[in-house]
C-alpha cells in the first residue's frame, strides 16, 4: 500500500485561534479514512490545507509525492475535493457546471463524454441535469458537489461532510458509492456521524481542538468503550481531552 | 492557459444567463443617448463627428463599470465558490486575468452595440471613420482601466454594495485628478512638476487626445501600466483574503 497523502506536524492558526496543532498522519491507496471530531475540531481546516486552499502555519503536506506548497497545481490535479457545504455556481445548470469542471480538468473527446455520462448515472442526477444549481434541494446540491469531485476520476478524494443534509436513502447511496470507489483510491471523509465510520471506513482519526487524539481501525475505536459502543468511545476520547485541557 | 480559457468562457456566458446583462446593456445604450443628444448637444454642434458621444464616456464608466465589476470576486467569496475555484488546477493569476478579460469582453459588447450612433452620424454627414474607430478603441482601453480598479476592489469585500461604492470613489479620484478645478487648487502653491504628475494620473488627461481619435503610445502605456498594477494587487488580495 503506497502512501497517497503524507501529513507531517501540520499546524494552522488564525490569529489567536489554533485551529490545527501538530497533526501528523498518512493515508494510503485503498484506505478510506474517517476524519472525526466535534464541531470546530479543525477537520475542515486540515482538509483545506491538504487541498491547497489554505497555507499551513507550519508543517508539510505531500500528495502523491508532490509538496502542496511547492507544486500546488500537481496536487490540485490529483485530488478531487468536495468542500464543506458543496459550494458551486448557483446560476449555472448542472450540465453546464459539470462541463465547466470537465474543461478545467482537461477532459477531452470520448473520455470526457464517457466520464460525464458515468458520473451523472452513478450520482443519479440525470433528472435535474438542466436545472440551475440554486434551485436544487440540499441533497441534490451535495450530489452535484460529489459529481464535480469525482469527475476526473482522481486517485485521491477529500470529502468534507459528504452526507450532511442527506436523507437516509441518499446517505446509503453515497456510502455505497464511496465503498465502490475505495479499492483504488485514497479517500478522506470528514463526518460527525459515527455509524458512517463503521459502515465505510477502514480507518478512523479523531481530532478535537485541533489535536489528534486517536488513529486506528474502527474496531480499535469501538474497543475504547466498555459497552462496545462507538458513540461512547467517541465521547470517552473527546471528553477526557476537554477535561484535561 | 487551459484554466484561463475555461474560466473566461464560464464567466462570459454567466453574464447572459441572468437578466442583469441585458438590463445593463439597455441602461448603457440609454445613457449614451441621453448624454450625447442632450448634454453633448450633438445636433446643435452641426459637426459630423462623435466627439459629443465619446466626451461623456469617463462619466458613464464611472458608475457603469463598477456595476459590472462589483460581483467579480465579492460574490465568489460570499457564496464560497472561491474554495472550489482555488482548488481546481488553475493559478490565482490565471483566474484573476480570466475573470477580468470576460468582464472586459462584456464591456466591449455593450460598446459595440452603440453602433446606431455611428450609423446616425454617417447618415447625417461625412465623419472621419478612422477617427471614430480610434476613439472606440481608446474608450475600450479606458474602460479596461476602470475595470481593473473595480475587479481589484471587489476582492476586498464580500459585499457587492461596498465593492461598488469604493470602486466608484477610487475611479472618481482617477477622473478628478485631471479636472481644471482640482488642478487650480494646486496651481498657486505646488510646483508645476507636481501638478503635471497629478494630472498625468487622470483618466481625463489621457482620454483627451483619445476622444479626438489620436491613440498616443504614452496613453496606451499609461493604461497598460495601470491595468497591470491593479490586477497585480487583485491577485495579492485574493491570495490573502480567499479563506476569510
Ligand atoms: N477563516 C477562519 N478564520 C478564523 N477562524 C477560523 C477560520 N476557519 C476556521 N476557523 C476556526 O478554526 C476552528 C476549526 O474550524 P473547522 O476546521 O471549520 O472545524 P470543523 O470542520 O472540525 O468543524 C474553529 O474554531 C473555527 O472557528
Ligand atoms: Mg467542518
XYZ file of C-alpha atoms and ligand atoms in Angstrom:
517
model
C 0.000 0.000 0.000
C 1.696 3.198 -1.188
C 1.225 6.467 0.643
C -1.073 8.903 -1.145
C -1.131 11.618 1.486
C 1.626 12.344 3.981
C 0.991 14.929 6.651
C 3.781 15.989 8.982
C 3.372 18.245 12.051
C 0.663 20.253 10.395
C -0.465 23.388 12.258
C -2.714 26.293 11.408
C -3.510 29.370 13.470
C -5.995 32.104 12.703
C -4.613 34.886 14.850
C -5.004 33.637 18.410
C -7.049 30.562 17.399
C -5.035 27.365 16.996
C -7.339 25.522 14.622
C -4.918 22.640 13.964
C -1.989 21.716 16.221
C 0.874 19.497 15.188
C -1.168 16.878 13.355
C 0.623 14.042 11.536
C -0.828 11.080 9.660
C -0.573 9.226 6.347
C -3.253 7.852 4.084
C -2.558 5.006 1.669
C -4.235 3.977 -1.577
C -7.079 1.617 -0.795
C -7.810 3.301 2.507
C -10.979 5.124 3.494
C -10.087 7.389 6.354
C -12.885 8.663 8.560
C -11.949 12.057 9.915
C -13.915 12.562 13.111
C -14.230 15.244 15.709
C -16.740 17.605 17.284
C -17.707 20.836 15.532
C -14.820 23.271 15.393
C -12.253 20.499 15.890
C -10.243 21.533 12.848
C -11.396 18.929 10.315
C -12.287 21.375 7.554
C -9.161 23.435 8.190
C -6.991 20.311 7.806
C -8.766 19.396 4.576
C -8.316 22.905 3.224
C -4.582 22.581 3.810
C -4.428 19.171 2.114
C -6.199 20.513 -0.965
C -4.031 23.623 -1.151
C -6.748 26.139 -0.338
C -5.102 27.228 2.914
C -1.401 27.558 3.589
C -0.247 25.803 6.755
C 1.256 27.935 9.507
C 3.812 25.149 9.839
C 4.273 21.546 8.791
C 4.076 19.861 5.396
C 1.557 18.071 3.224
C 2.609 15.742 0.425
C 0.080 14.427 -2.069
C 1.221 11.665 -4.435
C 4.780 12.786 -3.803
C 4.098 16.472 -4.537
C 4.526 19.096 -1.851
C 1.344 21.112 -1.624
C 3.190 24.433 -1.322
C 5.849 23.824 -3.951
C 3.732 22.087 -6.541
C 0.191 23.197 -5.844
C -1.079 22.601 -9.372
C 0.010 18.935 -9.442
C -1.638 18.400 -6.078
C -4.842 20.034 -7.288
C -4.812 17.817 -10.371
C -4.580 14.579 -8.407
C -7.227 15.462 -5.813
C -10.986 15.519 -6.090
C -12.388 17.785 -3.390
C -15.833 18.350 -2.020
C -15.594 21.478 0.155
C -17.856 21.859 3.177
C -21.337 22.945 2.070
C -20.651 21.886 -1.549
C -20.186 25.389 -2.999
C -20.910 25.755 -6.715
C -22.002 28.401 -9.205
C -25.714 28.695 -8.452
C -26.733 30.389 -11.677
C -25.383 27.522 -13.795
C -27.313 24.435 -14.775
C -25.909 21.137 -13.513
C -24.913 20.237 -17.058
C -23.070 23.492 -17.712
C -21.382 23.294 -14.335
C -20.075 19.770 -14.957
C -18.962 20.813 -18.438
C -17.008 23.663 -16.892
C -15.327 21.248 -14.468
C -14.546 18.899 -17.382
C -12.998 21.838 -19.278
C -10.810 22.932 -16.437
C -9.832 19.323 -15.609
C -8.788 18.932 -19.252
C -11.101 16.037 -20.017
C -11.421 15.733 -23.783
C -13.064 13.734 -26.520
C -14.516 10.326 -25.760
C -13.092 10.094 -22.224
C -14.886 13.312 -21.415
C -18.283 12.107 -22.614
C -17.780 8.735 -21.018
C -16.858 10.256 -17.641
C -19.738 12.738 -17.751
C -22.249 10.002 -18.541
C -20.819 7.640 -15.949
C -20.817 10.218 -13.182
C -24.287 11.547 -13.971
C -25.555 7.985 -13.795
C -23.752 6.836 -10.645
C -24.561 10.017 -8.724
C -28.128 9.906 -10.004
C -28.536 13.495 -11.171
C -29.978 12.802 -14.614
C -33.384 14.225 -13.686
C -32.024 17.624 -12.562
C -29.350 17.962 -15.232
C -30.873 21.071 -16.843
C -31.940 22.733 -13.608
C -29.917 25.644 -12.223
C -27.975 24.638 -9.136
C -29.508 27.339 -6.926
C -32.942 25.740 -7.368
C -31.793 22.307 -6.171
C -32.547 20.781 -2.784
C -29.709 20.395 -0.315
C -29.333 16.716 -1.127
C -29.046 17.321 -4.854
C -26.605 20.190 -4.334
C -24.418 17.837 -2.320
C -24.602 15.250 -5.090
C -23.566 17.821 -7.688
C -20.607 18.631 -5.448
C -19.721 14.948 -5.322
C -20.087 14.620 -9.090
C -17.727 17.540 -9.535
C -15.191 15.957 -7.176
C -15.052 12.542 -8.862
C -15.444 13.685 -12.480
C -11.766 13.395 -13.408
C -11.513 10.028 -11.645
C -8.892 11.267 -9.174
C -6.632 8.947 -7.184
C -7.325 10.904 -4.063
C -10.652 12.108 -2.744
C -11.145 14.597 0.048
C -14.801 14.868 1.019
C -15.868 17.315 3.719
C -19.125 16.044 5.240
C -20.374 14.369 2.069
C -23.560 13.051 3.703
C -24.501 16.162 5.653
C -28.095 17.159 4.932
C -28.947 13.990 3.020
C -31.911 11.806 3.867
C -31.270 8.210 4.985
C -31.677 6.789 1.481
C -29.309 9.312 -0.010
C -26.807 8.656 2.772
C -26.962 4.988 1.970
C -26.318 5.687 -1.721
C -23.354 7.941 -1.032
C -21.815 5.376 1.304
C -22.192 2.695 -1.332
C -20.575 4.984 -3.860
C -17.623 5.590 -1.553
C -17.248 1.875 -0.902
C -17.307 1.209 -4.627
C -14.525 3.723 -5.265
C -12.491 2.655 -2.271
C -10.399 -0.079 -3.839
C -8.009 2.004 -5.919
C -8.327 5.388 -4.274
C -7.220 7.080 -1.094
C -10.288 8.687 0.442
C -10.663 11.028 3.396
C -14.165 11.796 4.594
C -14.992 14.042 7.485
C -18.144 13.395 9.393
C -19.648 13.575 12.805
C -21.979 10.715 12.093
C -20.276 7.825 13.801
C -22.243 4.989 12.223
C -20.627 6.133 8.973
C -17.225 5.099 10.259
C -18.309 1.548 10.856
C -20.166 1.481 7.554
C -17.478 2.714 5.150
C -14.139 3.478 6.784
C -11.101 1.240 7.005
C -9.504 3.602 9.491
C -10.571 6.400 11.817
C -8.869 9.507 13.135
C -10.299 11.677 15.870
C -9.265 15.253 16.403
C -10.526 17.702 18.969
C -9.479 21.323 19.474
C -7.011 20.822 16.646
C -5.189 17.896 18.273
C -5.009 14.339 17.046
C -6.411 12.063 19.765
C -6.944 8.728 18.069
C -5.678 6.926 14.975
C -6.712 3.315 14.371
C -9.208 0.925 12.862
C -12.937 1.225 13.591
C -12.601 -1.978 15.667
C -9.869 -0.433 17.808
C -12.078 2.632 18.243
C -15.033 0.554 19.415
C -12.740 -1.268 21.826
C -12.197 2.076 23.594
C -15.686 1.711 25.022
C -16.555 -0.850 27.689
C -20.010 -1.197 26.150
C -18.575 -1.733 22.650
C -20.434 1.371 21.507
C -18.803 3.734 19.044
C -20.660 6.844 20.318
C -19.495 6.065 23.796
C -15.929 5.559 22.619
C -16.025 8.911 20.816
C -17.266 10.672 23.948
C -14.625 8.945 26.067
C -11.852 10.166 23.805
C -13.045 13.713 23.092
C -14.433 14.488 26.570
C -11.410 13.315 28.536
C -9.425 15.719 26.411
C -11.726 18.610 27.304
C -11.452 17.825 30.984
C -7.668 17.656 30.821
C -7.188 20.996 28.999
C -3.726 28.544 -20.284
C -6.434 25.877 -20.313
C -7.656 27.054 -16.919
C -7.705 30.659 -18.058
C -9.787 29.834 -21.143
C -12.230 27.629 -19.194
C -12.873 30.325 -16.607
C -13.127 33.027 -19.267
C -15.791 31.034 -21.100
C -17.703 30.290 -17.920
C -17.650 33.907 -16.799
C -18.645 35.360 -20.129
C -21.611 33.024 -20.581
C -22.675 33.665 -16.993
C -23.328 37.311 -17.912
C -26.000 36.256 -20.335
C -27.858 33.662 -18.270
C -29.199 36.334 -15.924
C -31.261 39.383 -16.935
C -28.609 41.625 -15.353
C -26.570 41.709 -18.558
C -29.497 42.807 -20.682
C -30.576 45.425 -18.150
C -27.035 46.727 -18.101
C -26.788 46.963 -21.861
C -30.126 48.767 -22.113
C -29.096 51.281 -19.446
C -25.745 51.761 -21.144
C -27.316 52.485 -24.515
C -29.952 54.737 -22.992
C -27.379 56.748 -21.059
C -25.048 57.175 -24.025
C -28.044 58.508 -25.945
C -29.042 60.945 -23.228
C -25.511 62.214 -22.760
C -24.809 62.603 -26.451
C -28.023 64.256 -27.566
C -28.897 66.410 -24.570
C -25.703 67.217 -22.711
C -23.432 66.856 -25.717
C -25.696 68.923 -27.992
C -24.953 66.507 -30.775
C -27.346 68.103 -33.292
C -26.641 71.689 -32.353
C -22.920 71.282 -32.853
C -23.536 70.761 -36.559
C -20.408 68.687 -36.739
C -20.363 65.255 -38.239
C -18.285 63.546 -35.578
C -18.834 61.538 -32.404
C -16.880 63.770 -30.047
C -20.024 64.621 -28.023
C -20.625 60.868 -27.700
C -17.140 59.960 -26.503
C -16.757 63.049 -24.294
C -19.029 61.546 -21.633
C -17.638 58.043 -21.593
C -15.456 58.600 -18.497
C -18.562 59.715 -16.586
C -20.648 56.875 -17.866
C -17.985 54.352 -16.957
C -17.645 55.879 -13.510
C -20.925 54.244 -12.496
C -21.473 51.509 -15.020
C -18.107 49.764 -14.812
C -18.214 49.322 -11.013
C -21.704 47.877 -11.545
C -20.140 45.195 -13.733
C -17.083 44.583 -11.589
C -18.682 44.640 -8.136
C -19.597 40.983 -8.154
C -16.430 39.618 -9.771
C -14.722 38.462 -6.586
C -17.055 39.546 -3.787
C -19.709 37.106 -4.937
C -17.165 34.337 -5.259
C -16.117 34.909 -1.661
C -19.633 35.321 -0.338
C -21.014 32.138 -1.896
C -17.906 30.131 -1.023
C -17.357 29.104 -4.640
C -13.892 30.617 -4.319
C -12.897 27.471 -2.412
C -13.929 25.344 -5.362
C -12.200 27.656 -7.840
C -8.951 27.836 -5.877
C -8.746 24.038 -5.516
C -9.144 23.436 -9.233
C -5.865 23.190 -11.162
C -5.568 26.875 -12.039
C -3.296 29.611 -10.707
C -4.732 32.685 -8.988
C -3.207 34.904 -11.677
C -4.975 32.957 -14.416
C -8.272 33.158 -12.536
C -7.932 36.935 -11.999
C -6.994 37.575 -15.625
C -9.748 35.285 -16.943
C -12.481 36.997 -14.936
C -11.123 40.399 -15.882
C -10.983 39.592 -19.599
C -14.529 38.232 -19.524
C -15.782 41.455 -17.936
C -13.828 43.463 -20.486
C -15.312 41.467 -23.345
C -18.764 42.116 -21.954
C -17.989 45.845 -21.882
C -16.788 45.637 -25.462
C -20.075 44.035 -26.467
C -22.014 46.876 -24.810
C -19.799 49.389 -26.588
C -20.229 47.723 -29.971
C -23.995 47.914 -29.508
C -23.760 51.714 -29.667
C -23.211 51.324 -33.432
C -26.526 53.076 -34.277
C -24.768 56.223 -33.126
C -22.123 55.641 -35.745
C -24.738 54.924 -38.409
C -26.569 58.133 -37.488
C -23.505 60.319 -37.828
C -22.650 58.713 -41.161
C -26.182 59.327 -42.317
C -26.091 62.987 -41.305
C -22.696 63.868 -42.676
C -19.296 62.608 -43.658
C -17.338 61.931 -40.496
C -13.775 60.645 -40.388
C -14.452 56.988 -39.626
C -10.812 56.276 -38.821
C -11.062 58.839 -36.034
C -14.242 57.190 -34.782
C -12.637 53.743 -34.778
C -9.627 55.059 -32.887
C -11.939 56.698 -30.359
C -13.805 53.431 -29.849
C -10.558 51.586 -29.231
C -9.385 54.297 -26.854
C -12.664 54.213 -24.977
C -12.427 50.451 -24.591
C -8.886 50.751 -23.244
C -10.063 53.329 -20.724
C -12.930 51.021 -19.725
C -10.238 48.402 -19.085
C -8.599 50.789 -16.632
C -11.835 51.313 -14.720
C -12.466 47.566 -14.745
C -9.064 46.694 -13.311
C -9.727 49.020 -10.376
C -13.208 47.552 -9.907
C -12.027 43.958 -10.086
C -9.320 44.586 -7.511
C -11.722 46.316 -5.114
C -14.293 43.537 -5.454
C -11.767 41.132 -3.934
C -11.561 43.260 -0.789
C -15.084 42.647 0.429
C -17.891 40.101 0.344
C -20.441 42.853 -0.112
C -21.251 43.906 -3.654
C -22.625 47.232 -2.421
C -19.418 48.135 -0.591
C -17.420 46.968 -3.583
C -19.470 49.247 -5.849
C -19.191 52.322 -3.634
C -15.430 52.039 -3.055
C -14.809 51.425 -6.750
C -16.823 54.495 -7.728
C -14.906 56.630 -5.232
C -11.500 55.449 -6.454
C -12.461 55.765 -10.113
C -13.793 59.231 -9.361
C -10.424 60.260 -7.929
C -8.753 58.978 -11.081
C -11.051 61.166 -13.166
C -10.959 64.161 -10.870
C -7.197 64.480 -10.699
C -7.170 65.921 -14.221
C -10.024 68.329 -13.664
C -9.080 72.032 -14.077
C -10.867 72.835 -10.802
C -8.769 70.345 -8.877
C -5.555 71.342 -10.593
C -6.317 75.001 -9.812
C -6.239 74.132 -6.129
C -2.605 73.166 -6.518
C -1.718 75.852 -9.052
C -0.986 78.596 -6.533
C 1.487 76.735 -4.361
C 2.658 73.455 -5.871
C 5.497 73.286 -8.391
C 4.486 72.608 -11.973
C 6.067 69.157 -11.839
C 3.682 68.075 -9.065
C 0.689 69.450 -10.932
C 1.751 67.622 -14.069
C 2.195 64.438 -12.087
C -1.295 64.702 -10.601
C -2.784 65.489 -13.982
C -0.899 62.631 -15.584
C -2.704 60.194 -13.304
C -6.049 61.275 -14.593
C -8.147 59.256 -16.974
C -9.378 62.566 -18.387
C -5.899 63.756 -19.319
C -5.243 60.521 -21.154
C -8.649 60.455 -22.717
C -8.461 63.988 -24.169
C -6.419 63.008 -27.164
C -8.086 59.607 -27.428
C -11.546 61.084 -27.858
C -10.234 63.144 -30.750
C -9.182 59.900 -32.363
C -5.478 60.095 -31.594
C -4.035 56.994 -29.974
C -0.817 58.165 -28.393
C 1.588 55.449 -27.255
C 2.016 57.258 -23.934
C -1.691 56.928 -23.225
C -1.637 53.252 -24.113
C 1.368 52.697 -21.859
C -0.345 54.588 -19.063
C -3.462 52.442 -19.214
C -1.482 49.198 -19.599
C 0.623 50.036 -16.567
C -2.465 50.991 -14.595
C -4.283 47.770 -15.521
C -1.239 45.628 -14.720
C -0.794 47.326 -11.368
C -4.409 46.904 -10.248
C -4.616 43.299 -11.422
C -1.390 42.520 -9.604
C -2.849 43.949 -6.398
C -6.017 41.987 -7.182
C -4.019 38.714 -7.198
C -2.347 39.601 -3.896
C -5.699 40.393 -2.275
C -7.321 37.177 -3.499
C -4.339 35.221 -2.237
C -4.641 36.729 1.221
C -8.397 37.014 1.566
C -9.645 33.861 -0.145
C -10.281 31.956 3.079
C -11.616 34.792 5.249
N -11.010 31.639 8.280
C -11.028 31.471 9.611
N -10.736 32.499 10.428
C -10.736 32.355 11.767
N -11.014 31.210 12.411
C -11.318 30.136 11.666
C -11.346 30.198 10.225
N -11.674 28.978 9.760
C -11.857 28.186 10.837
N -11.637 28.862 11.987
C -11.704 28.318 13.347
O -10.903 27.162 13.388
C -11.500 26.167 14.196
C -11.638 24.892 13.402
O -12.635 25.043 12.427
P -13.006 23.914 11.358
O -11.750 23.397 10.761
O -14.012 24.503 10.423
O -13.682 22.799 12.265
P -14.544 21.520 11.876
O -14.549 21.393 10.388
O -13.873 20.380 12.550
O -15.920 21.732 12.415
C -12.818 26.736 14.679
O -12.616 27.232 15.985
C -13.098 27.856 13.721
O -13.833 28.870 14.343
Mg -16.122 21.443 9.087
